[in-house]
Coordinates of C-alpha atoms in Angstrom, one line a residue:
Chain A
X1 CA 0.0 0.0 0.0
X2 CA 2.6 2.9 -0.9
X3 CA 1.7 6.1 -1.8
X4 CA 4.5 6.8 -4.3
X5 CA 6.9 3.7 -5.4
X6 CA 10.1 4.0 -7.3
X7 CA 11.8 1.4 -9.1
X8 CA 14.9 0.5 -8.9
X9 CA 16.2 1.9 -5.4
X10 CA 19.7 1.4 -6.6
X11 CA 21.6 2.1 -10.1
X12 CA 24.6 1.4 -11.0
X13 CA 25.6 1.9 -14.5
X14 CA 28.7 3.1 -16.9
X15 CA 28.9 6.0 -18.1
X16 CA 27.1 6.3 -21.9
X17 CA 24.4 4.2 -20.4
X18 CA 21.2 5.2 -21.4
X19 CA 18.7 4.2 -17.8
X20 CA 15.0 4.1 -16.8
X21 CA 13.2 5.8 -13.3
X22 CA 10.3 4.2 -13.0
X23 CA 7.7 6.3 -10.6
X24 CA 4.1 5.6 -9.4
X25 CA 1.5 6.6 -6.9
X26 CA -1.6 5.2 -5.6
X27 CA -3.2 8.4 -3.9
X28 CA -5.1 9.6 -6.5
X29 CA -2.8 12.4 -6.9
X30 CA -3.1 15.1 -10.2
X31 CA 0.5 16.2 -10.4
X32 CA 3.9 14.6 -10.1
X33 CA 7.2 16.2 -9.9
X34 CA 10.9 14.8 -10.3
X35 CA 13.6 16.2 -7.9
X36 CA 17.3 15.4 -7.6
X37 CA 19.2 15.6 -4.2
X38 CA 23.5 16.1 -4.7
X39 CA 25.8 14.8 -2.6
X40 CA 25.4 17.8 0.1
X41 CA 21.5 17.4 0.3
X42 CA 20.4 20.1 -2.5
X43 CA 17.0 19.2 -4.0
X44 CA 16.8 20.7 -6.9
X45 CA 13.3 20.4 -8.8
X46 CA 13.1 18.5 -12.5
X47 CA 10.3 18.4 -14.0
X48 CA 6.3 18.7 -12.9
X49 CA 3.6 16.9 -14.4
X50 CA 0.0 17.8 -14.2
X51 CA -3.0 15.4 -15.1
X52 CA 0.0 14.1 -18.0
X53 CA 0.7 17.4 -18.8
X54 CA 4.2 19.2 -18.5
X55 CA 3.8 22.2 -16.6
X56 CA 7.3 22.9 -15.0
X57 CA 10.3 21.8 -16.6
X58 CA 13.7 23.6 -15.5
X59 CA 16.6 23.9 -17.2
X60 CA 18.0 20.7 -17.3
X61 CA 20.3 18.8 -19.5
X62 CA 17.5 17.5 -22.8
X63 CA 19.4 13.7 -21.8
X64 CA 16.3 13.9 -19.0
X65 CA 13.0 13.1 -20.8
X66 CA 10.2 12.9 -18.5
X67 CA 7.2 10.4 -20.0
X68 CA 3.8 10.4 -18.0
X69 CA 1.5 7.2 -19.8
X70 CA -1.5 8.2 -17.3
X71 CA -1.6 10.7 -14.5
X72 CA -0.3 8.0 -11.9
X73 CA 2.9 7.5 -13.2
X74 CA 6.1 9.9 -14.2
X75 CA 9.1 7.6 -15.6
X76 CA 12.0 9.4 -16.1
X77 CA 14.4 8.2 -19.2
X78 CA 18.0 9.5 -19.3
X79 CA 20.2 9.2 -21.9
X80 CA 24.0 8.9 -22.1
X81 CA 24.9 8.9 -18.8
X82 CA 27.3 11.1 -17.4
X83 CA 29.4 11.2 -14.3
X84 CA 27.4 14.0 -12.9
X85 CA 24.3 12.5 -13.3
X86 CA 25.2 10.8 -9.6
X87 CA 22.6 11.9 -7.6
X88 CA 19.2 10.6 -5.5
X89 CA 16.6 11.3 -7.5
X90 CA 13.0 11.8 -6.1
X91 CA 9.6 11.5 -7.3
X92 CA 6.8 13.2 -5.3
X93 CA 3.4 14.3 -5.9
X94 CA 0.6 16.5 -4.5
X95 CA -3.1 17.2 -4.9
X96 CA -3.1 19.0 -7.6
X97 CA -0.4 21.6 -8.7
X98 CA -1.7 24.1 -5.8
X99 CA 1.3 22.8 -3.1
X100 CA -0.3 21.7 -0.1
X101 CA 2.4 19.8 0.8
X102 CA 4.2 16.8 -1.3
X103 CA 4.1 12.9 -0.6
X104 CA 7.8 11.6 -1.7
X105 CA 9.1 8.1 -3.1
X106 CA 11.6 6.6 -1.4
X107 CA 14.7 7.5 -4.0
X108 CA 16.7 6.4 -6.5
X109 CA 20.1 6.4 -6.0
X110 CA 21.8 6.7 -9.1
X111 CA 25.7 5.8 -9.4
X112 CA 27.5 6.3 -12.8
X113 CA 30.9 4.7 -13.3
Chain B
X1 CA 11.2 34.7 -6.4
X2 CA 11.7 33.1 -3.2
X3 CA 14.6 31.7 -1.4
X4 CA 15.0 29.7 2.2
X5 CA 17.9 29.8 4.6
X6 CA 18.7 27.1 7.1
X7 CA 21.2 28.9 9.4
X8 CA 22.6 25.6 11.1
X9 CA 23.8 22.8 8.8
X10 CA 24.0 20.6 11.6
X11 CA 22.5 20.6 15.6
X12 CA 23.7 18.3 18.4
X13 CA 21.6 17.8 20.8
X14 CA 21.8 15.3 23.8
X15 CA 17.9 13.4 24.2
X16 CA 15.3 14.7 26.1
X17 CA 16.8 18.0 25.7
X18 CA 14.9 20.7 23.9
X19 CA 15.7 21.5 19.9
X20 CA 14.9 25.0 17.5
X21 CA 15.7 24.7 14.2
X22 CA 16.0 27.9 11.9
X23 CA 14.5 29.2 9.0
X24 CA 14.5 32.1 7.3
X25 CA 13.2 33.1 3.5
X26 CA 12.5 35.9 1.5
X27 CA 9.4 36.7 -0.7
X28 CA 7.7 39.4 -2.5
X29 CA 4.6 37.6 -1.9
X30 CA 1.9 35.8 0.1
X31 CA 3.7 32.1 1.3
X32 CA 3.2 28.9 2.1
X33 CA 5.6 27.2 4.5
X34 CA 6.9 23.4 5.2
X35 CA 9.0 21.4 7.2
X36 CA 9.8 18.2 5.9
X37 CA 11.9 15.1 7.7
X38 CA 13.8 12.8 6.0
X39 CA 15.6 9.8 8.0
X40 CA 18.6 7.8 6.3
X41 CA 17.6 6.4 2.7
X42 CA 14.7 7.6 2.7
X43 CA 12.5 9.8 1.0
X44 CA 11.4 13.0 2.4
X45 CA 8.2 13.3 5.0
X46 CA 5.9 16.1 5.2
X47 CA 6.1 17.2 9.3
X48 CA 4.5 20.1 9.1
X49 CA 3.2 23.0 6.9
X50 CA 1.7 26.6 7.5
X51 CA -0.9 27.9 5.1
X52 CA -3.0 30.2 6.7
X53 CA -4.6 31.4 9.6
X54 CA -3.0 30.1 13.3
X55 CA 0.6 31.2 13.0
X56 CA 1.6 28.4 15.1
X57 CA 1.0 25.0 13.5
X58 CA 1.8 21.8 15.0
X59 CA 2.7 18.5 13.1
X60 CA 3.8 14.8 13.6
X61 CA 6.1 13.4 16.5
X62 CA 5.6 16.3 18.6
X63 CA 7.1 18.8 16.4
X64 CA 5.6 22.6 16.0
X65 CA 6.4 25.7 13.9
X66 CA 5.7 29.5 13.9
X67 CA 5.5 31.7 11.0
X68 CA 6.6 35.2 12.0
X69 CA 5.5 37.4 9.2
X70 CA 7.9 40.6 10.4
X71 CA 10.7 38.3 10.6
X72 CA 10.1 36.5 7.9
X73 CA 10.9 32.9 10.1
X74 CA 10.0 29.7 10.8
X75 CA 11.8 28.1 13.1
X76 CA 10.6 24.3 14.0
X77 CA 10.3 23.3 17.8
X78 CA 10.4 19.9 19.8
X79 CA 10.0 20.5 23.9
X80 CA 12.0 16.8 24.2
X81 CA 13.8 14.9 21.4
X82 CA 14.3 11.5 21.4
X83 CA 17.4 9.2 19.6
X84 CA 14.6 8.5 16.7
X85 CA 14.2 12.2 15.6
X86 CA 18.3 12.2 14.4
X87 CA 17.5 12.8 10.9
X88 CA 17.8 15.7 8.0
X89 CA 15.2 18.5 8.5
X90 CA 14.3 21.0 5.2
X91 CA 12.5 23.8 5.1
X92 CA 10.5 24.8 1.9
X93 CA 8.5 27.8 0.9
X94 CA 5.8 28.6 -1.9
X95 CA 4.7 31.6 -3.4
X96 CA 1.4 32.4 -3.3
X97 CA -0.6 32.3 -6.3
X98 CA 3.1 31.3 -8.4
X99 CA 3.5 28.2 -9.5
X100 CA 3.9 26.8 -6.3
X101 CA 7.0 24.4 -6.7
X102 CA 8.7 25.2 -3.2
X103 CA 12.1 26.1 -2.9
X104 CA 13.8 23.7 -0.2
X105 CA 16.7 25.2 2.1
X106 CA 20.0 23.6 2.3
X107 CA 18.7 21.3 5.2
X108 CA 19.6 21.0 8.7
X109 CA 20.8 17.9 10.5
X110 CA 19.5 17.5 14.0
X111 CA 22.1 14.4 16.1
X112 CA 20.2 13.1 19.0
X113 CA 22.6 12.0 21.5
X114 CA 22.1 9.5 24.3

């Protein structure tokens, strides 16, 4: 019964790789966001979905394509990996895209080698 | 646009003992305010948020906050901590009427000692 699940919790992959976030949440929820924590605890929003629509999407590298099928789920492709790319990534989502307060996944851990 | 400082990166505290942790943000605007938890590999947990209305809000495991307009704060409260609240603690503000994405602080890390 989790709210918001992320596949895979762990990632390990060589650099060039191209890698899949898969993101999903049960609460009945209208928008979902991507967010990526650095090493020293940053969380930097990604991307925002809303009802499968992009709404927010900040200035990050075009490698990242979001991909929302229904308004459940936000995958999150990214192609050729680079070492930077290391980070914890996050899926969350709220209500709707009024912020009343944001139910997280668990995180992704990304590693590039 | 709005921004969030947490002035302590880290707070040792022994348990039972009392704990403030600081916020501060800017805004042109109207806010909303949140403190969110997140314990080691996890994700983050909502503990608390301030919309409107009472300017002291209370949230889970004992923890409260209060928005001070003139100062522009706030700062999150626990009377008595225990060895389980040792975890990273961010505040976030949202604009009012914007597009709401909150801007998180840097985080503090609150170390309960025994």
């Amino acid at each position: 019964d989790t709210a918001v699940s992320q596949t895979p919790k762990y990632l390990v992959t060589q650099m060039g790789n191209d890698k899949s976030i898969k993101c999903e949440q049960n609460l009945g929820h209208d928008t979902m966001y991507w967010y990526k924590q650095d090493s020293k605890k940053f969380l930097k929003i990604m991307f925002s979905y809303n009802n499968k629509e992009l709404i927010i999407n900040e200035t990050v590298p075009n490698r990242f394509s979001p991909k929302s099928p229904d308004k459940a789920h936000l995958n999150l492709h990214i192609n050729s990996l680079e070492l930077g790319d290391s980070a914890v990534y996050f899926c969350a989502s709220s209500q709707d895209s009024v912020n009343y307060g944001y139910t997280f996944g668990s995180g992704t851990r990304l590693t590039v080698v | 646009a709005q921004s969030v400082t947490q002035l302590d990166s880290q707070v040792p505290v022994f348990e039972e003992a009392p704990v403030e942790l600081r916020c501060n943000y800017s805004s042109s605007v109207s806010v909303y305010l949140f403190w969110y938890v997140q314990y080691p590999n996890q994700g983050l947990q909502l503990l608390l948020k301030y919309l409107s209305g009472s300017t002291l809000v209370k949230g889970i495991n004992g923890f409260e906050a209060e928005f001070n307009k003139s100062q522009t704060s706030f700062h999150l409260r626990k009377p008595s901590v225990h060895i389980s609240d040792t975890a990273e603690y961010f505040c976030a503000v949202s604009d009012w009427g914007g597009s709401y994405i909150p801007t998180f602080g840097r985080g503090t890390s609150l170390i309960v000692h025994p």
